[in-house]
PDB file of C-alpha atoms in Angstrom:
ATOM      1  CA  UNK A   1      90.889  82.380  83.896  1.00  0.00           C
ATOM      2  CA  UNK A   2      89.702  81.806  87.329  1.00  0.00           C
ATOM      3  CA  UNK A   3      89.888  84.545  89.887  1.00  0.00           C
ATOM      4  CA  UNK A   4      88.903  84.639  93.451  1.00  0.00           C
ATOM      5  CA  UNK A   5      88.681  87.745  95.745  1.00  0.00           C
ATOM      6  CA  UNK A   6      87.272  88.515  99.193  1.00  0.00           C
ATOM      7  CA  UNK A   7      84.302  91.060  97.749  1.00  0.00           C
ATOM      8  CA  UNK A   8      82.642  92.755 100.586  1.00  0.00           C
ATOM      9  CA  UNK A   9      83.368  90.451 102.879  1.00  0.00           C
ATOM     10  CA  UNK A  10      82.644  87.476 101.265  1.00  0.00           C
ATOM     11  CA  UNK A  11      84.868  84.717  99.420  1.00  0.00           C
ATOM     12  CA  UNK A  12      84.025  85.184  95.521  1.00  0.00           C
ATOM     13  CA  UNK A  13      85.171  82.906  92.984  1.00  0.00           C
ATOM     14  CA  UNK A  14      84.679  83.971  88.986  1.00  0.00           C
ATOM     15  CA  UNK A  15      85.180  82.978  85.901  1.00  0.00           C
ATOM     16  CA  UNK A  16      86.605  85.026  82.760  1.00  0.00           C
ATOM     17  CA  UNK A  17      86.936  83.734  79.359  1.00  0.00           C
ATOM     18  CA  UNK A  18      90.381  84.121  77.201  1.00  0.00           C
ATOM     19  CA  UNK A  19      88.495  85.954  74.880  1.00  0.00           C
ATOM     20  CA  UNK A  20      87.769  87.978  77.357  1.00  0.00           C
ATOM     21  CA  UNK A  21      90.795  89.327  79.000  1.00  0.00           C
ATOM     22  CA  UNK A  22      92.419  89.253  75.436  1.00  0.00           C
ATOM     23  CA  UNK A  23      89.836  91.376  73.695  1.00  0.00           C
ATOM     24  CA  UNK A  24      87.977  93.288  76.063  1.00  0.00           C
ATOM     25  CA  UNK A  25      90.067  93.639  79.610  1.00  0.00           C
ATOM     26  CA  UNK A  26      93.130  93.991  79.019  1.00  0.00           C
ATOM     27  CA  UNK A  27      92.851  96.719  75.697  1.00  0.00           C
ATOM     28  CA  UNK A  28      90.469  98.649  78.352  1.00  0.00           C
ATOM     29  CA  UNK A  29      93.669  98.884  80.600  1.00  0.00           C
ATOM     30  CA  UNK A  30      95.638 100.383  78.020  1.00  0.00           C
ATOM     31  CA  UNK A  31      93.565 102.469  76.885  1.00  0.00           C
ATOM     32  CA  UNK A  32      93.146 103.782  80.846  1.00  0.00           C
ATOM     33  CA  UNK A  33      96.350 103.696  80.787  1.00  0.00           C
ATOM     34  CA  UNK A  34      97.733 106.129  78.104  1.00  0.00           C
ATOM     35  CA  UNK A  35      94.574 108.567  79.075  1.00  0.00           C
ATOM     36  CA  UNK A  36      96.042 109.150  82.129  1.00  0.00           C
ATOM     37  CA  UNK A  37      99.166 109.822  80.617  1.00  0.00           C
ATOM     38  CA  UNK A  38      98.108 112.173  78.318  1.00  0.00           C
ATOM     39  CA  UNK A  39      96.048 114.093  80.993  1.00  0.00           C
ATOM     40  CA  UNK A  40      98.944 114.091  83.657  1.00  0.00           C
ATOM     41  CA  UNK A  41      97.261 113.536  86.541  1.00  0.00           C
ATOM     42  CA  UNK A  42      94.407 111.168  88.278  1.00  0.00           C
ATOM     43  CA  UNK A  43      91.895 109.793  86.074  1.00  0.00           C
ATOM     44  CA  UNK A  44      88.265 108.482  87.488  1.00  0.00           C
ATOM     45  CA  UNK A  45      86.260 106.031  85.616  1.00  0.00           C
ATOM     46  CA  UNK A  46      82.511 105.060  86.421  1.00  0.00           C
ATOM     47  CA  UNK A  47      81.027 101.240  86.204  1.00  0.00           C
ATOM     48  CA  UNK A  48      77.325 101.037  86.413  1.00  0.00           C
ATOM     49  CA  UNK A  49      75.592  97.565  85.999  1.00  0.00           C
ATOM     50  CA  UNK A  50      72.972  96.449  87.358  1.00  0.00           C
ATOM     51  CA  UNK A  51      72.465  94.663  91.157  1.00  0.00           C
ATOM     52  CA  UNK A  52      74.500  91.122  90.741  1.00  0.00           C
ATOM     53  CA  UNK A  53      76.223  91.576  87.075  1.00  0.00           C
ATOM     54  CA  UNK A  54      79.093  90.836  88.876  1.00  0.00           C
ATOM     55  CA  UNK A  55      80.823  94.694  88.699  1.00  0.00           C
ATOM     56  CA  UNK A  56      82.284  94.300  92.123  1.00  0.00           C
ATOM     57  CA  UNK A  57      84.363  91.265  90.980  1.00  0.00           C
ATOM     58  CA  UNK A  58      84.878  92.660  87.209  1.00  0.00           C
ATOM     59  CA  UNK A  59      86.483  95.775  88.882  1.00  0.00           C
ATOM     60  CA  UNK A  60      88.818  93.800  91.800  1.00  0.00           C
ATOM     61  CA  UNK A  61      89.553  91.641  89.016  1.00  0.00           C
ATOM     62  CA  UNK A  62      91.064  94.565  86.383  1.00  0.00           C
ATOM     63  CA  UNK A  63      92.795  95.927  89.376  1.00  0.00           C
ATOM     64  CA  UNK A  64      94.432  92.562  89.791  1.00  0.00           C
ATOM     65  CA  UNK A  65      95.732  92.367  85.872  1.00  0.00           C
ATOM     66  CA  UNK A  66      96.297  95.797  85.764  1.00  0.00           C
ATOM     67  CA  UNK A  67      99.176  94.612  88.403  1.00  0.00           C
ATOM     68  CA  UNK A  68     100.265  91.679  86.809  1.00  0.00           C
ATOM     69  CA  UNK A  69     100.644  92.902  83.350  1.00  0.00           C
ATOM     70  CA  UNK A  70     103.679  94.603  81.963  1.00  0.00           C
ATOM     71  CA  UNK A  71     103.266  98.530  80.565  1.00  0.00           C
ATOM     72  CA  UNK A  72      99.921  99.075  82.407  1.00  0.00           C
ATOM     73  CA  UNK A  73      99.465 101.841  85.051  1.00  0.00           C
ATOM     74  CA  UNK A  74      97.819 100.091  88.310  1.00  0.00           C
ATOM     75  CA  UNK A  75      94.261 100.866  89.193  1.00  0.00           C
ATOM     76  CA  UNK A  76      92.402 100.937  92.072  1.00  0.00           C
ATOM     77  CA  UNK A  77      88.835  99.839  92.343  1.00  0.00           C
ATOM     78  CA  UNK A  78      86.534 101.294  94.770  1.00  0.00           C
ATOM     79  CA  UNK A  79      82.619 101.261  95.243  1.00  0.00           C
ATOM     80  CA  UNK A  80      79.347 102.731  95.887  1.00  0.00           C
ATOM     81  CA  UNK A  81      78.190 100.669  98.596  1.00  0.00           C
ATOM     82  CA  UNK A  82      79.881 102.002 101.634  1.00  0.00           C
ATOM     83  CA  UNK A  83      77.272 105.523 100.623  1.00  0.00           C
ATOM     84  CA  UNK A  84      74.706 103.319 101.916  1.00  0.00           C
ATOM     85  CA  UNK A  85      72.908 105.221 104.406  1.00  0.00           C
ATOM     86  CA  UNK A  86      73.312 103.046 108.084  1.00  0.00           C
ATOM     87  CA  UNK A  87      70.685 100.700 109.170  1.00  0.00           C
ATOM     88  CA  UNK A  88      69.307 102.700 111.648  1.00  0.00           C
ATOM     89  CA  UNK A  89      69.064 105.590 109.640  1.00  0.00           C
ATOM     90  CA  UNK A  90      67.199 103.156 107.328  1.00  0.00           C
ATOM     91  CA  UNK A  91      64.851 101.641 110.020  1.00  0.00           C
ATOM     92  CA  UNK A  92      64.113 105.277 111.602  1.00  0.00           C
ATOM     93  CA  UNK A  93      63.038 106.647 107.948  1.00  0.00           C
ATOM     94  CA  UNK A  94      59.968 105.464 105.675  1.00  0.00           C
ATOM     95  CA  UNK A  95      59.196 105.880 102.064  1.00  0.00           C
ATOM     96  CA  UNK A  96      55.938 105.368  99.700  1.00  0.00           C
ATOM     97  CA  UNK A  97      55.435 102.301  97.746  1.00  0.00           C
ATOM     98  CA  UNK A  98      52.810 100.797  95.741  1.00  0.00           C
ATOM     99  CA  UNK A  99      50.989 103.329  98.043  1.00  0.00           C
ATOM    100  CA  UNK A 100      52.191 101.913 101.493  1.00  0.00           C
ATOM    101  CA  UNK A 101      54.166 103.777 104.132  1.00  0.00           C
ATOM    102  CA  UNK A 102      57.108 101.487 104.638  1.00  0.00           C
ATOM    103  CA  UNK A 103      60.444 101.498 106.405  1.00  0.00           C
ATOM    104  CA  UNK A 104      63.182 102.321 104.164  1.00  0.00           C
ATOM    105  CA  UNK A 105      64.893  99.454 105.101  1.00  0.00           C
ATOM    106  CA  UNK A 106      63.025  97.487 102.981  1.00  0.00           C
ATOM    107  CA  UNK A 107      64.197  99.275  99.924  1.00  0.00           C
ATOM    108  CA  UNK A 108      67.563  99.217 101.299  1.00  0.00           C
ATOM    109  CA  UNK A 109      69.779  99.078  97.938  1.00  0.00           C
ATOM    110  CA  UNK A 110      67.720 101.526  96.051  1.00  0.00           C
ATOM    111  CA  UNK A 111      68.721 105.230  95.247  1.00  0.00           C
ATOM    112  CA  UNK A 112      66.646 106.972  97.888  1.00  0.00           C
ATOM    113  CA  UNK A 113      68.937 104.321 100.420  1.00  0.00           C
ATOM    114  CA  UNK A 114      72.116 106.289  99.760  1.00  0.00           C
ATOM    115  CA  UNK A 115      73.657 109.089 101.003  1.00  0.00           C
ATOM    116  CA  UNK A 116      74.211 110.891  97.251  1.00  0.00           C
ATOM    117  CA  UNK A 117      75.404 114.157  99.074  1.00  0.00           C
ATOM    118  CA  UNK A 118      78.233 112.547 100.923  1.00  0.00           C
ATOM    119  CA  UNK A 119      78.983 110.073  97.941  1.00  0.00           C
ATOM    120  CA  UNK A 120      79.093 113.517  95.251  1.00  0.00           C
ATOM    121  CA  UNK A 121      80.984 115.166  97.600  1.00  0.00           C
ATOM    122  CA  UNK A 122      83.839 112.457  98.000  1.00  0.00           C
ATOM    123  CA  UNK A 123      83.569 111.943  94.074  1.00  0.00           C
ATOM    124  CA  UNK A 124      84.398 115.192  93.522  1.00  0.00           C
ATOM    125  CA  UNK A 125      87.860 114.551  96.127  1.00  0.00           C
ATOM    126  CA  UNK A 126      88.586 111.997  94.119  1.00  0.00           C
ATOM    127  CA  UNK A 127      88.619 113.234  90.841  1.00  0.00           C
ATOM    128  CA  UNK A 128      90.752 116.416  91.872  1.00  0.00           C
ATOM    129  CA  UNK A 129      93.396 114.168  92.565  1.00  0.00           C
ATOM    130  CA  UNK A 130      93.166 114.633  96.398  1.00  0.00           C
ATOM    131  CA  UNK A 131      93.959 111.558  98.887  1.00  0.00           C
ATOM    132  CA  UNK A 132      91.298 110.791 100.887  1.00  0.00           C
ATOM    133  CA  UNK A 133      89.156 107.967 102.838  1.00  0.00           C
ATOM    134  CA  UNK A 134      86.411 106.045 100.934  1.00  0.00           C
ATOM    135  CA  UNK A 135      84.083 103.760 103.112  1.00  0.00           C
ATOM    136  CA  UNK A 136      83.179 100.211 102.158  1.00  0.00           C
ATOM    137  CA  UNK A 137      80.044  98.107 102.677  1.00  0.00           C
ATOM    138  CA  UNK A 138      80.621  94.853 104.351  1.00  0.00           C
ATOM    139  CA  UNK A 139      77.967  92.260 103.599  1.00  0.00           C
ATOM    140  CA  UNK A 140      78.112  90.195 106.817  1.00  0.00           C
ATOM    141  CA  UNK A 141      78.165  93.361 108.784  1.00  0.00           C
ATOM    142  CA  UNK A 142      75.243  95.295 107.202  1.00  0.00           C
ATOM    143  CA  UNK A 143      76.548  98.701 107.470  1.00  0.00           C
ATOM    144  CA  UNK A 144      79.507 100.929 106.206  1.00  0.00           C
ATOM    145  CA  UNK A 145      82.965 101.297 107.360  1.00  0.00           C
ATOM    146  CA  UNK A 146      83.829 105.049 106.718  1.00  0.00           C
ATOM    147  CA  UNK A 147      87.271 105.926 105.593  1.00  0.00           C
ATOM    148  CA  UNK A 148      88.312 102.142 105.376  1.00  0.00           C
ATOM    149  CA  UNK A 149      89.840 102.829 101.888  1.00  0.00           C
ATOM    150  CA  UNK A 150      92.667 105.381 100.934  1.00  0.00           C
ATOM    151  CA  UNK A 151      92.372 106.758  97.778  1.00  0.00           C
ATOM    152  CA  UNK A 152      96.208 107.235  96.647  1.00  0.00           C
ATOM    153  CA  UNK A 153      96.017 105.717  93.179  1.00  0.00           C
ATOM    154  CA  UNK A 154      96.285 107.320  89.820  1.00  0.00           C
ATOM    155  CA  UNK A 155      93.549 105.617  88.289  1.00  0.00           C
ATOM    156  CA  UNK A 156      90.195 104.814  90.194  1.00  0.00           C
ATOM    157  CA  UNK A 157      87.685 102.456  88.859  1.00  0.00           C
ATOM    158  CA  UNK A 158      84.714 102.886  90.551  1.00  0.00           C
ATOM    159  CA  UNK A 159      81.657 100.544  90.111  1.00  0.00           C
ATOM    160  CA  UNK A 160      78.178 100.685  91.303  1.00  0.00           C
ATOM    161  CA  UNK A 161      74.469 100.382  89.889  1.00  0.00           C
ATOM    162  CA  UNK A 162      73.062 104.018  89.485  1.00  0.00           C
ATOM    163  CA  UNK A 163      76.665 105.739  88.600  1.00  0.00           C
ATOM    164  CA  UNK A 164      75.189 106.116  85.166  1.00  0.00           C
ATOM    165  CA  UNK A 165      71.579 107.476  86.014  1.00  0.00           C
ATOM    166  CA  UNK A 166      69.714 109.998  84.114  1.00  0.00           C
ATOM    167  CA  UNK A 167      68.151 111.070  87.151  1.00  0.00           C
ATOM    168  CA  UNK A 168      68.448 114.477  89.279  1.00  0.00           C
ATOM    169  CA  UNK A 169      71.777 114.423  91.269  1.00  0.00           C
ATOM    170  CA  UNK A 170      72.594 111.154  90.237  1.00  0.00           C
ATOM    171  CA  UNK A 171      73.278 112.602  86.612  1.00  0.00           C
ATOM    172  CA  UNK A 172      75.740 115.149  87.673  1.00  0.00           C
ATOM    173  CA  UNK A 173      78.326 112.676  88.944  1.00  0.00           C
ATOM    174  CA  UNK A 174      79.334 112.304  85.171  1.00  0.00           C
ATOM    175  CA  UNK A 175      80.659 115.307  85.584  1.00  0.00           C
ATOM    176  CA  UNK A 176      83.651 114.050  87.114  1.00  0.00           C
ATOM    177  CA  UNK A 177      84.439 111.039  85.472  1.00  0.00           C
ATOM    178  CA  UNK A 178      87.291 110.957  82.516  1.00  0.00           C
ATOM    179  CA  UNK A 179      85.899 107.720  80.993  1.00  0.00           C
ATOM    180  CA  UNK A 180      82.434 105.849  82.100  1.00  0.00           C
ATOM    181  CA  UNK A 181      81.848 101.710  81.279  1.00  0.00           C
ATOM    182  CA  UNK A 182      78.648 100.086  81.301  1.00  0.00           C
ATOM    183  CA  UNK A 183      77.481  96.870  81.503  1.00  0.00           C
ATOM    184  CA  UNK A 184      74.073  95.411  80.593  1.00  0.00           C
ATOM    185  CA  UNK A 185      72.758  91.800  81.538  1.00  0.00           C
ATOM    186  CA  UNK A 186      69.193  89.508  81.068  1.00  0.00           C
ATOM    187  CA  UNK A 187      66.912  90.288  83.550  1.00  0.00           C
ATOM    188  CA  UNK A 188      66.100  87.081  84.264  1.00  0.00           C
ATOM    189  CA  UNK A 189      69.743  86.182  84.328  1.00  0.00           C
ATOM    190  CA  UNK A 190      70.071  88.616  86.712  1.00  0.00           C
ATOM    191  CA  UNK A 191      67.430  87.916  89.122  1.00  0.00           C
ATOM    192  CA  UNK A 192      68.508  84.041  89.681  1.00  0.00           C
ATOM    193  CA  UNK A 193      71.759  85.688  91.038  1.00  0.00           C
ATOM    194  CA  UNK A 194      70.035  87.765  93.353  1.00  0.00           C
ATOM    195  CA  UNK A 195      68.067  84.600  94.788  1.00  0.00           C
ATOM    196  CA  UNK A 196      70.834  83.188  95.198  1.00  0.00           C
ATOM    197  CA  UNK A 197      72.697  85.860  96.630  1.00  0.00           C
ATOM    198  CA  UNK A 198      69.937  86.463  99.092  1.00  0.00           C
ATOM    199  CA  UNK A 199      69.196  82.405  99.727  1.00  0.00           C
ATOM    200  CA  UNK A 200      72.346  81.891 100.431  1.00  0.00           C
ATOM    201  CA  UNK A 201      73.622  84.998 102.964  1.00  0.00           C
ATOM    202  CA  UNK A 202      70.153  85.084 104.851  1.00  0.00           C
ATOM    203  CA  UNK A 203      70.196  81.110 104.670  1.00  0.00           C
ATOM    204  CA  UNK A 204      66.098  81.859 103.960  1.00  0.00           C
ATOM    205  CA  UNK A 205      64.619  79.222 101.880  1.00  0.00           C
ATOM    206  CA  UNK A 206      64.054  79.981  98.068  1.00  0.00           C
ATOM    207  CA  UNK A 207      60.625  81.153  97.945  1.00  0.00           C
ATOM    208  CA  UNK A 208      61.665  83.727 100.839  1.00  0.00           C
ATOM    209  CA  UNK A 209      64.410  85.209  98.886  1.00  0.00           C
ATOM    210  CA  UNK A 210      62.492  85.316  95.702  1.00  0.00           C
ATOM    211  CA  UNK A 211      60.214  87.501  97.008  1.00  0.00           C
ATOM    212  CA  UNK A 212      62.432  89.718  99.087  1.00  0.00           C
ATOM    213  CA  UNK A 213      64.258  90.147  95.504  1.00  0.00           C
ATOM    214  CA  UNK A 214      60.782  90.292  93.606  1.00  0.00           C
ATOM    215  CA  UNK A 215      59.923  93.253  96.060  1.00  0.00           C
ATOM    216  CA  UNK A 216      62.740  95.112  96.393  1.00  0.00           C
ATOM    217  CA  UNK A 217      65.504  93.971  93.904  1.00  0.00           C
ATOM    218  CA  UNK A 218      63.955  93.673  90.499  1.00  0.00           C
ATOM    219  CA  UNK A 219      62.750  97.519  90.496  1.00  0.00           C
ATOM    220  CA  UNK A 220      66.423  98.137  91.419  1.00  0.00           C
ATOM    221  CA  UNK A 221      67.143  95.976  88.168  1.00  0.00           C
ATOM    222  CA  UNK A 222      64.534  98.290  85.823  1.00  0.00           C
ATOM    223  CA  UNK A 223      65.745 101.376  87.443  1.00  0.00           C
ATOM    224  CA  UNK A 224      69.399 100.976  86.037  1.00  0.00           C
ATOM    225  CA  UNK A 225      68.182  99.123  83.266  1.00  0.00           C
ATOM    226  CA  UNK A 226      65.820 101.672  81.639  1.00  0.00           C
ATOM    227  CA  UNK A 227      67.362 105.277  83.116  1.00  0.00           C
ATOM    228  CA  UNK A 228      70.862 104.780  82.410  1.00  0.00           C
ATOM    229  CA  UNK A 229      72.828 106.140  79.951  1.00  0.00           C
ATOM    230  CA  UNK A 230      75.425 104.829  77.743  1.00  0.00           C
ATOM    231  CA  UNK A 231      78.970 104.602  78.388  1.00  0.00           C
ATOM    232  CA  UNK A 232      82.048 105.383  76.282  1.00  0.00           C
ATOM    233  CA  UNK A 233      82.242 101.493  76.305  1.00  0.00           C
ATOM    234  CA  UNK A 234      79.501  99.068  76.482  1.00  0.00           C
ATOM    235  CA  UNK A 235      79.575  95.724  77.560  1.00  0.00           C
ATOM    236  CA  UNK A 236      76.734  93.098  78.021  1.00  0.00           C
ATOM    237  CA  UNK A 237      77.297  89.887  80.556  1.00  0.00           C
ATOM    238  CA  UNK A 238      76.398  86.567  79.087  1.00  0.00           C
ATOM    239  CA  UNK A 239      74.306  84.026  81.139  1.00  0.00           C
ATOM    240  CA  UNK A 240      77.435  81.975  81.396  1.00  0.00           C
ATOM    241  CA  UNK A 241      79.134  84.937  82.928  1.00  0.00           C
ATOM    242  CA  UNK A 242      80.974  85.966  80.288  1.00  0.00           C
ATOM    243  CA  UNK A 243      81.299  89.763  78.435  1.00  0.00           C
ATOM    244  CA  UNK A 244      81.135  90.570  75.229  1.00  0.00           C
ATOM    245  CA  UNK A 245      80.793  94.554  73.727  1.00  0.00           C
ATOM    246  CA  UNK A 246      77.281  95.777  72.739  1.00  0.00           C
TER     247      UNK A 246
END
């Protein structure tokens, strides 16, 4: 099945196999489904993957066939990236790495670049059922948009990379969730994306984005990779794209 969605700001087109929706997607919205029926009131389920596993489109996409398919409760997907902290925020503060004073800015995707306070705070408005705003990240703008997003659904599927983190603060957002996915991919699998990703939105040439992505990117990649925990379902992306359950 081929889906296409407007993902932060930018025209996405994906891929998903039969198998796929058949075995994995669609039994996941059931399952979402009757737990919020049982519990009788708004349900919150966490995504982590790592950067460019494609959990921004894998979430818009099981909001879209949670519409379209008969006997499944609608969800609404949200994400992480409008917690970003602002670029000037991120150009005014600096950080240590590899022993060098840098601007954050130029770790701007990694956990120290977002605003975990405000992000645990709204997490916990979401998951006691109030409505509120949720801010989104728009690619071609480079910042936030606060409260761009009402939250008014009954299940919210929210997806970003460090959601599952063993890590101090990050680790307490589990908390709040009902039901947590994650979803594991080849490292080198993933880091071609990001090139491309970064090639193609900063129009630098290859060897410019490789080691923007080398630099900053890839520890992003080992971060989730090696200090997250395991979800009550696992999936792992295939270098074709596709899912299958680990």
């Amino acid at each position: 099945m081929e889906y296409t969605a407007c993902i932060n700001g930018m025209d996405v087109t994906a891929r998903y196999t039969d198998e796929s929706v058949s075995t994995i997607f669609l039994p996941l919205l059931r399952h979402l489904t009757e737990l919020q029926k049982e519990r009788g009131r708004r349900i919150l389920v966490l995504l982590a993957a790592p950067p460019a596993a494609g959990k921004s489109t894998i979430v818009s996409f099981l909001e879209y066939l949670s519409r379209t398919e008969d006997g499944i409760t609608p969800i609404q997907s949200i994400g992480m990236d409008g917690f970003h902290h602002y670029q000037d925020y991120l150009g005014e503060h600096t950080v240590v790495k590899n022993g060098e004073e840098i601007p954050m800015a130029r770790v701007k995707g990694s956990p120290i670049s977002f605003d975990l306070e405000l992000m645990t705070q709204r997490i916990r408005q979401v998951s006691s059922g109030e409505s509120c705003g949720w801010p989104e990240y728009n690619r071609r703008l480079h910042n936030p948009r606060d409260n761009a997003i009402s939250i008014t659904g009954s299940i919210i599927l929210l997806e970003g990379n460090y959601l599952l983190l063993d890590r101090p603060g990050w680790s307490e957002l589990r908390q709040y969730a009902d039901y947590t996915i994650r979803i594991s991919a080849d490292k080198n699998d993933v880091r071609e994306r990001l090139v491309q990703r970064k090639a193609g939105s900063t129009g630098w040439p290859r060897e410019q984005a490789e080691a923007f992505v080398d630099f900053s990117d890839m520890d992003n990649v080992d971060e989730v990779t090696e200090h997250s925990v395991p979800g009550d379902l696992n999936l792992r992306m295939l270098s074709d794209g596709s899912y299958v359950k680990e």
